[in-house]
GROMACS .gro file of C-alpha atoms in nm:
model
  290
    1UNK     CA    1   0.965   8.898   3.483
    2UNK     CA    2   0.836   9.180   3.255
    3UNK     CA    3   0.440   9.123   3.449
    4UNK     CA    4   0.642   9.165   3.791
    5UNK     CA    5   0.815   9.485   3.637
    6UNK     CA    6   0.528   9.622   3.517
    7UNK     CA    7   0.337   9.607   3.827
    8UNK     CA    8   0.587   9.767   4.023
    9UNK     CA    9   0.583  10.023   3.782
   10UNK     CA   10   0.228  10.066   3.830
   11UNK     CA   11   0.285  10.065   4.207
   12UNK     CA   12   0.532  10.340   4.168
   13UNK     CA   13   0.295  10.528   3.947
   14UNK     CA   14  -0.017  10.505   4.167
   15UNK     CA   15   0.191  10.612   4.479
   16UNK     CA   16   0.356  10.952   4.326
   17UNK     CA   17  -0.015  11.014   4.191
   18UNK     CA   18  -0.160  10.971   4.531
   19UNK     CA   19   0.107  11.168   4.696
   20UNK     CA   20   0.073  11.421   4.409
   21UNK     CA   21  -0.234  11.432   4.505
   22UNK     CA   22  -0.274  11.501   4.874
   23UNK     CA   23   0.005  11.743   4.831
   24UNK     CA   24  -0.181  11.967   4.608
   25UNK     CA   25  -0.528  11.898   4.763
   26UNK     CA   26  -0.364  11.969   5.115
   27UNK     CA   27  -0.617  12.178   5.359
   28UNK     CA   28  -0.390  12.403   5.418
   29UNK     CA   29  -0.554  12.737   5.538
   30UNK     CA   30  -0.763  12.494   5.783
   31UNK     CA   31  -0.498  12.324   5.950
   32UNK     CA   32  -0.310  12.651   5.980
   33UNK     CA   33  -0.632  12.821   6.151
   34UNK     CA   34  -0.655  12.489   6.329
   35UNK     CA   35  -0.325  12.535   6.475
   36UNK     CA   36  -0.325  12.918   6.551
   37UNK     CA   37  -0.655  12.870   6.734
   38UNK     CA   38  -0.515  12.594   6.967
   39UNK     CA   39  -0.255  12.800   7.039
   40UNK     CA   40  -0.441  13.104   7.118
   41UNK     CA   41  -0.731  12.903   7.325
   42UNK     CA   42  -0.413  12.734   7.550
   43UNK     CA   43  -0.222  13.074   7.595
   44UNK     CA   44  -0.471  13.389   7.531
   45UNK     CA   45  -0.120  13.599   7.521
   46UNK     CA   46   0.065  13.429   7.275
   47UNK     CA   47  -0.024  13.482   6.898
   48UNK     CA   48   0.110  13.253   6.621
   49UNK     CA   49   0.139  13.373   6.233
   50UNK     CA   50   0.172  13.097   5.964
   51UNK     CA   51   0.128  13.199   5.613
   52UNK     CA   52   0.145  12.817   5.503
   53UNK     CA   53   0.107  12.452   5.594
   54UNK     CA   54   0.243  12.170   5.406
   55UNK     CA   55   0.301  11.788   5.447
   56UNK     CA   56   0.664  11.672   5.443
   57UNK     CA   57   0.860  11.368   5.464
   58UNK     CA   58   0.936  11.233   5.647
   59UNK     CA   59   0.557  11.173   5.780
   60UNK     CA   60   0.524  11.539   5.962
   61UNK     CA   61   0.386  11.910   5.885
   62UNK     CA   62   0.614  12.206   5.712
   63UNK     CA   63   0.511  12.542   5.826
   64UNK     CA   64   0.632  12.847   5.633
   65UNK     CA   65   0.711  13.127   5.747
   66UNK     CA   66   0.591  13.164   6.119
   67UNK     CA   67   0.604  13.426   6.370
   68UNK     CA   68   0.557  13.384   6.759
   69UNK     CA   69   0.473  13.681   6.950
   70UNK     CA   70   0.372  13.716   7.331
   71UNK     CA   71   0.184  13.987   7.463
   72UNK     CA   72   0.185  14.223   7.128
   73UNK     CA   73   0.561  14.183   7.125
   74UNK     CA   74   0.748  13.985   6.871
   75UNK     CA   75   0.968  13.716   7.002
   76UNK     CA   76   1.056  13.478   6.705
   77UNK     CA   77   1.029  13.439   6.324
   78UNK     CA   78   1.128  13.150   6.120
   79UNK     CA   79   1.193  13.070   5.751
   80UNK     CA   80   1.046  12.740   5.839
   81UNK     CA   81   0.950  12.505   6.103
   82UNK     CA   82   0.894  12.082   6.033
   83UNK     CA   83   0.690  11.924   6.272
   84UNK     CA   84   0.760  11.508   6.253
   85UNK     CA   85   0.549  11.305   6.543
   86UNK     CA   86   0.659  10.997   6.600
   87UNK     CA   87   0.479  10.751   6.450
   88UNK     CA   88   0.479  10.488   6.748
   89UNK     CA   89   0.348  10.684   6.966
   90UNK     CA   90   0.002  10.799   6.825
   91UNK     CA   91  -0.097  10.487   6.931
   92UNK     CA   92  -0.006  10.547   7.316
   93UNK     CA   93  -0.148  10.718   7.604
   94UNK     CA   94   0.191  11.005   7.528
   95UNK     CA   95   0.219  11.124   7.180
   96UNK     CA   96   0.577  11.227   7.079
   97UNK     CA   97   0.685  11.539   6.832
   98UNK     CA   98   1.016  11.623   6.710
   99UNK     CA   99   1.099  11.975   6.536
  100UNK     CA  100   1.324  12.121   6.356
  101UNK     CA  101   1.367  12.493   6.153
  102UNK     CA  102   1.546  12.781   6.060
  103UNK     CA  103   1.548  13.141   6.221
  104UNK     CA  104   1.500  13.429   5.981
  105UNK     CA  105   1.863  13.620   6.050
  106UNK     CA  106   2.064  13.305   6.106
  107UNK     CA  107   2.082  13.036   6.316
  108UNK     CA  108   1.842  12.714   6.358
  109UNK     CA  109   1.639  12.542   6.616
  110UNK     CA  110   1.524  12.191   6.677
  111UNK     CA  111   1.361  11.966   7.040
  112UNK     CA  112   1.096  11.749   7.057
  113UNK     CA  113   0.758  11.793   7.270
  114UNK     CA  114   0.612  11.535   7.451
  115UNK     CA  115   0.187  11.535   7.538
  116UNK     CA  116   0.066  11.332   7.791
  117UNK     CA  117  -0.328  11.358   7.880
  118UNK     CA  118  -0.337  11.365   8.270
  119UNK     CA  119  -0.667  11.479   8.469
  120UNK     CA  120  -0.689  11.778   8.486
  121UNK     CA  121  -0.520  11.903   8.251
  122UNK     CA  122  -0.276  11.789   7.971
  123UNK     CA  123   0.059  11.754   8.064
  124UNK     CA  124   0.330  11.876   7.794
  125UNK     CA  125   0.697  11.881   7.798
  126UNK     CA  126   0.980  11.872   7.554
  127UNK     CA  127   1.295  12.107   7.513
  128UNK     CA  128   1.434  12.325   7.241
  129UNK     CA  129   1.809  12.351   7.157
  130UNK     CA  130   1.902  12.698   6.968
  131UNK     CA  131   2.209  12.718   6.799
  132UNK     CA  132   2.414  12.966   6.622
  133UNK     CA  133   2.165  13.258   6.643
  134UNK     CA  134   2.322  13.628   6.620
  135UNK     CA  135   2.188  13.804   6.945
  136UNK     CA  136   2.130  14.096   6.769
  137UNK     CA  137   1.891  13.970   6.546
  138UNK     CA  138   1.622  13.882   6.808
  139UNK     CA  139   1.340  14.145   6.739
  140UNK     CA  140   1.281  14.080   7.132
  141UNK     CA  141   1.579  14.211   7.274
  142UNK     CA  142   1.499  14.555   7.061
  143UNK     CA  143   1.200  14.639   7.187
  144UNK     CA  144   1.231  14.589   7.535
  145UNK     CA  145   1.598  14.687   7.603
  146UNK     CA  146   1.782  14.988   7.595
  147UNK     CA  147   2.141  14.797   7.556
  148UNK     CA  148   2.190  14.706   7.210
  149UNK     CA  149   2.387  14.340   7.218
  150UNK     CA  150   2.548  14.144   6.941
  151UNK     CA  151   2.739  13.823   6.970
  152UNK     CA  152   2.640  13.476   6.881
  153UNK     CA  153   2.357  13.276   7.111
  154UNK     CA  154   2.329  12.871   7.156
  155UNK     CA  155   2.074  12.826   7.452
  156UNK     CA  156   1.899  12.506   7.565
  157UNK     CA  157   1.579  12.489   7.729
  158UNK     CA  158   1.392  12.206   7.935
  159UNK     CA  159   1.057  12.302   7.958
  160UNK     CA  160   0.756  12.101   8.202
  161UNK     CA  161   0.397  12.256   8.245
  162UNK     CA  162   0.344  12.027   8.537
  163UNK     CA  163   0.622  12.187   8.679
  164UNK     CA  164   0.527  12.423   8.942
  165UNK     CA  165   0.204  12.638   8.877
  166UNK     CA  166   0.172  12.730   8.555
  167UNK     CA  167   0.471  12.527   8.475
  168UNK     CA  168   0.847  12.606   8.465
  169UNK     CA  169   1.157  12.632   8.201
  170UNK     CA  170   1.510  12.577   8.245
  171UNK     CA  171   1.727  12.790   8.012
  172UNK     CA  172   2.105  12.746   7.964
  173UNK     CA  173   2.246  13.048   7.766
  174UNK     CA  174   2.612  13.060   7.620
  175UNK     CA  175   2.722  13.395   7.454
  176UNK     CA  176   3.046  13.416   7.266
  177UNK     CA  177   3.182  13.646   7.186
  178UNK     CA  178   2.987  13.921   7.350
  179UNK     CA  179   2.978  14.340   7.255
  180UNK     CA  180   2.715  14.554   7.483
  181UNK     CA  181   2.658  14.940   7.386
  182UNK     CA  182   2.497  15.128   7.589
  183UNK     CA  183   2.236  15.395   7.403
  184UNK     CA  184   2.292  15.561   7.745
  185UNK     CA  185   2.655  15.573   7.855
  186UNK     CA  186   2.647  15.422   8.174
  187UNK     CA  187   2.885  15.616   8.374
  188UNK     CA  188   3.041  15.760   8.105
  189UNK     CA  189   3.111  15.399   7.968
  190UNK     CA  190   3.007  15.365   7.589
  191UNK     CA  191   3.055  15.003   7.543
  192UNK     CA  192   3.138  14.660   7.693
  193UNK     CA  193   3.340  14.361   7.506
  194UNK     CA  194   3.329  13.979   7.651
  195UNK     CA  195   3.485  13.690   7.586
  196UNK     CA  196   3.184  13.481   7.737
  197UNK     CA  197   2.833  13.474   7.907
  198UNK     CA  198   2.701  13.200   8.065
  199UNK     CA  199   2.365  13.191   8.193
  200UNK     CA  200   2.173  12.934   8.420
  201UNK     CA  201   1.766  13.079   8.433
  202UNK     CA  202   1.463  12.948   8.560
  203UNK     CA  203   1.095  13.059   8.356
  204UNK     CA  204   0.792  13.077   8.483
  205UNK     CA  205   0.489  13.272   8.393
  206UNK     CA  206   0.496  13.507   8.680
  207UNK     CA  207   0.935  13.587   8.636
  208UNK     CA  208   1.253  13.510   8.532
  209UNK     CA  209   1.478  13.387   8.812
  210UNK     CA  210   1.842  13.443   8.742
  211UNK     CA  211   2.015  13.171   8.937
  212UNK     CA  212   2.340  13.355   8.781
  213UNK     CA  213   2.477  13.503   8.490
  214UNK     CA  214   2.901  13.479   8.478
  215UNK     CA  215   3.058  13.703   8.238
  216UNK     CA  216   3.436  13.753   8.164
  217UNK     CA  217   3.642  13.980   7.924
  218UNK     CA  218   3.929  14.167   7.898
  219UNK     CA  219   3.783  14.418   8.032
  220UNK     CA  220   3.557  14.311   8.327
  221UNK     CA  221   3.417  14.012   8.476
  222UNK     CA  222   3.088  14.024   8.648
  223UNK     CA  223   2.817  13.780   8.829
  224UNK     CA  224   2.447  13.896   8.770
  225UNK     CA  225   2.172  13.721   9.044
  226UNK     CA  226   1.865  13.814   9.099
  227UNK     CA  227   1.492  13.836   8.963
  228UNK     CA  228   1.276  13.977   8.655
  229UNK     CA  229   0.884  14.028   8.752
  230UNK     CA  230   0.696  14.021   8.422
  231UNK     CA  231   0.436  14.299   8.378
  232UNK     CA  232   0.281  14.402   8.052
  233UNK     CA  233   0.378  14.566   7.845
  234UNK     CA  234   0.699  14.357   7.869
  235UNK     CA  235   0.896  14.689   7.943
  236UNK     CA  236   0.759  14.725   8.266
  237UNK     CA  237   0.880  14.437   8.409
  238UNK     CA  238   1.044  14.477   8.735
  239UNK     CA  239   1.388  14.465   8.808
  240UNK     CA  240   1.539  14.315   9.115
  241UNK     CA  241   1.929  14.234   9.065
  242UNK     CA  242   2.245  14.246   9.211
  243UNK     CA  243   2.589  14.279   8.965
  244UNK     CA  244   2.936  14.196   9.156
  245UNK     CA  245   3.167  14.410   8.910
  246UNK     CA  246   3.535  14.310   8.943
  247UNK     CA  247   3.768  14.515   8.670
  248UNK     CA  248   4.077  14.401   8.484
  249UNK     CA  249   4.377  14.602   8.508
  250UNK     CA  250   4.385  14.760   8.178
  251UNK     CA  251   4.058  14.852   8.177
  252UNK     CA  252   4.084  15.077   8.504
  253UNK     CA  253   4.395  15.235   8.328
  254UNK     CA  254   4.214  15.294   8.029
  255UNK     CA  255   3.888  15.430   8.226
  256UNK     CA  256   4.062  15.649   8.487
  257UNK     CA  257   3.889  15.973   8.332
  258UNK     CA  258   3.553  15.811   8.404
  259UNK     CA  259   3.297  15.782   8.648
  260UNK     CA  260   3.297  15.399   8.610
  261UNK     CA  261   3.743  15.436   8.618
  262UNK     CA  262   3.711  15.613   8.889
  263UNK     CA  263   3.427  15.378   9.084
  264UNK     CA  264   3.654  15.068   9.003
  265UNK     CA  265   3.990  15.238   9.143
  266UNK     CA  266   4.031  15.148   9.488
  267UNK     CA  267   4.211  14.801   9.545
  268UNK     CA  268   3.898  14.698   9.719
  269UNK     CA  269   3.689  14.673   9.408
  270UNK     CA  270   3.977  14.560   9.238
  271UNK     CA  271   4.027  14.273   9.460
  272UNK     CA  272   3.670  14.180   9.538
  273UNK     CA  273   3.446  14.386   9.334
  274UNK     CA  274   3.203  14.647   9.367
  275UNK     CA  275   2.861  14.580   9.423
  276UNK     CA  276   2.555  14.726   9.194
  277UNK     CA  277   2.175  14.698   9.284
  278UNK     CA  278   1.978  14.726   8.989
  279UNK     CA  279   1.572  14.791   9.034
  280UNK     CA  280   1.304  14.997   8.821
  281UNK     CA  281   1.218  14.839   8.560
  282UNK     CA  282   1.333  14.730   8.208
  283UNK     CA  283   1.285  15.055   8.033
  284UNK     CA  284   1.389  15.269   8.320
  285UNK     CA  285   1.618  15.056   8.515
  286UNK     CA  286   1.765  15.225   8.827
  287UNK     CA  287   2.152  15.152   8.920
  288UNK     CA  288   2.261  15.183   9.307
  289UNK     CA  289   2.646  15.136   9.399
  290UNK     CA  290   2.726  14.986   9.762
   0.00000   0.00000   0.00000
C-alpha cells in the first residue's frame, strides 16, 4: 500500500514538473509571430496584435491581450482570448476550434471555427456569439461614424468562406436599450431614445447588405434597408439606404418647433411614414426626404 502511494506520488510529482516545465519554457514570441503572420498572409488588410501566448487547460492556447484591426482601423480588443481545438478532430480531414474571451470595456465573446482543406483553397467556417457588449465602447463605431451610440449589443454571426466569392457572414444584431446623438443635429433633432434594434445583415468583402434594421421607441419607429459599399479608408464607404420614419404621438407634440416636428406632422407620415434616402458616404452622408 505505502509502494502504490508512493508511486502515485511520484506520478503526481513528475507531471506538475513537466507541466511546470513547458509552461515556463513555452515559445511564446514564436507562436505569437506564427499566428500574426498567418493572419496577415490570409487577409493582407487585417492586422492582429498579441502581446502574449500561453498554454491553458483545458488542452488549448491563451492569448493576452489582442487587438484586431482592418484596414488601419481598430475593430476589437480583448483582455483575453482561449483557443481549445478539439482534440478528436486533429486526427480528421476537418479540424475543430472552440473560443472563448473577454472584451476590454465589457462584455465577452465565444464560437467555434471549423477548417476543412478543400482544393483549392481551405474552406473555414465557424460563428461567433457576442454578448453583453456596451455599443459605445467599440473603438469602430468612433472612428467611422458621426452618431455617437450607447446601449448594450448581443450579435450572432454565421460566417462561411465558401460562401459566395470571397465568402459571406450572417449577422443578427439586438440593441437594447438604444440612445443615438447626433454631433450634427439632424433637423434640429439632438438625440434619439429606443426601446429596441434588431438587425438581420449579410457580410461580404465587397458590402454590407442590410436585409433590414427594425427599430421602435417612444419616440419613433423606423425600418432601415438598403446597402453599405466598403471603400478605404472605411469612411468612404458608400451609402445606399432607404429609412421609413413613422413618429409616435408625443414625439410630434414635443417636436412641433422643429424641422423634423414639422416633416412628421401631416397624418400621412403619421399613418404610414415618411420616406428618407440616405447616400454619400459614411462621413458625409447625404439625407433626401420623399
Amino acid at each position: 500500500m505505502k509502494r502504490t502511494s508512493r508511486i502515485l506520488l511520484y506520478g503526481i510529482y513528475a507531471l506538475l514538473a513537466v507541466g511546470l516545465f513547458l509552461y515556463l519554457l513555452f515559445p511564446s514570441a514564436v507562436v505569437r509571430d506564427l499566428v500574426v503572420a498567418q493572419v496577415r498572409q490570409s487577409h493582407p488588410a487585417v492586422d492582429v496584435r498579441i502581446d502574449e501566448v500561453r498554454p491553458s487547460f483545458p488542452p488549448g492556447l491563451k492569448m493576452f491581450p489582442l487587438s484586431l484591426s482592418y484596414a488601419g482601423t481598430q475593430v476589437l480588443s480583448l483582455h483575453q482570448v482561449k483557443f481549445l481545438p478539439k482534440l478528436t478532430s486533429l486526427l480528421g480531414n476537418e479540424k475543430q476550434v472552440a473560443y472563448n474571451g473577454s472584451i476590454q470595456g465589457g462584455g465577452g465573446l465565444e464560437g467555434y471555427v471549423r477548417m476543412l482543406q478543400e482544393a483549392p483553397r481551405q474552406k473555414i467556417s465557424g460563428t461567433l456569439n457576442v454578448t453583453q457588449l456596451p455599443i459605445e465602447n467599440i473603438a469602430l463605431l468612433k472612428q467611422i461614424s458621426q452618431v455617437a451610440v450607447a446601449g448594450m449589443l448581443t450579435t450572432f454571426v454565421d460566417f462561411d468562406t465558401h460562401k459566395g466569392p470571397g465568402g459571406t457572414a450572417d449577422v443578427n444584431i439586438d440593441l437594447s436599450p438604444v440612445r443615438v446623438h447626433f454631433t450634427t443635429p439632424l433637423m434640429g433633432l439632438e438625440q434619439l431614445d429606443f426601446t429596441r434594434i434588431q438587425s438581420d445583415l449579410i457580410v461580404t468583402p465587397r458590402m454590407l447588405q442590410i436585409k433590414q434594421i427594425d427599430a421602435t421607441g417612444a419616440q419613433l419607429e423606423a425600418r432601415i434597408t438598403g446597402s453599405v459599399v466598403f471603400r478605404l479608408p472605411l469612411q468612404e464607404s458608400r451609402l445606399n439606404l432607404s429609412c421609413t420614419v413613422k413618429p409616435q404621438p408625443g414625439f410630434v407634440a414635443e417636436q412641433k418647433n422643429t424641422m423634423i416636428g414639422a416633416l412628421l406632422a401631416s397624418s400621412a407620415a403619421q399613418q404610414r411614414g415618411v420616406i428618407i434616402r440616405i447616400a454619400g458616404t459614411l462621413a458625409k452622408p447625404n439625407y433626401v426626404v420623399r
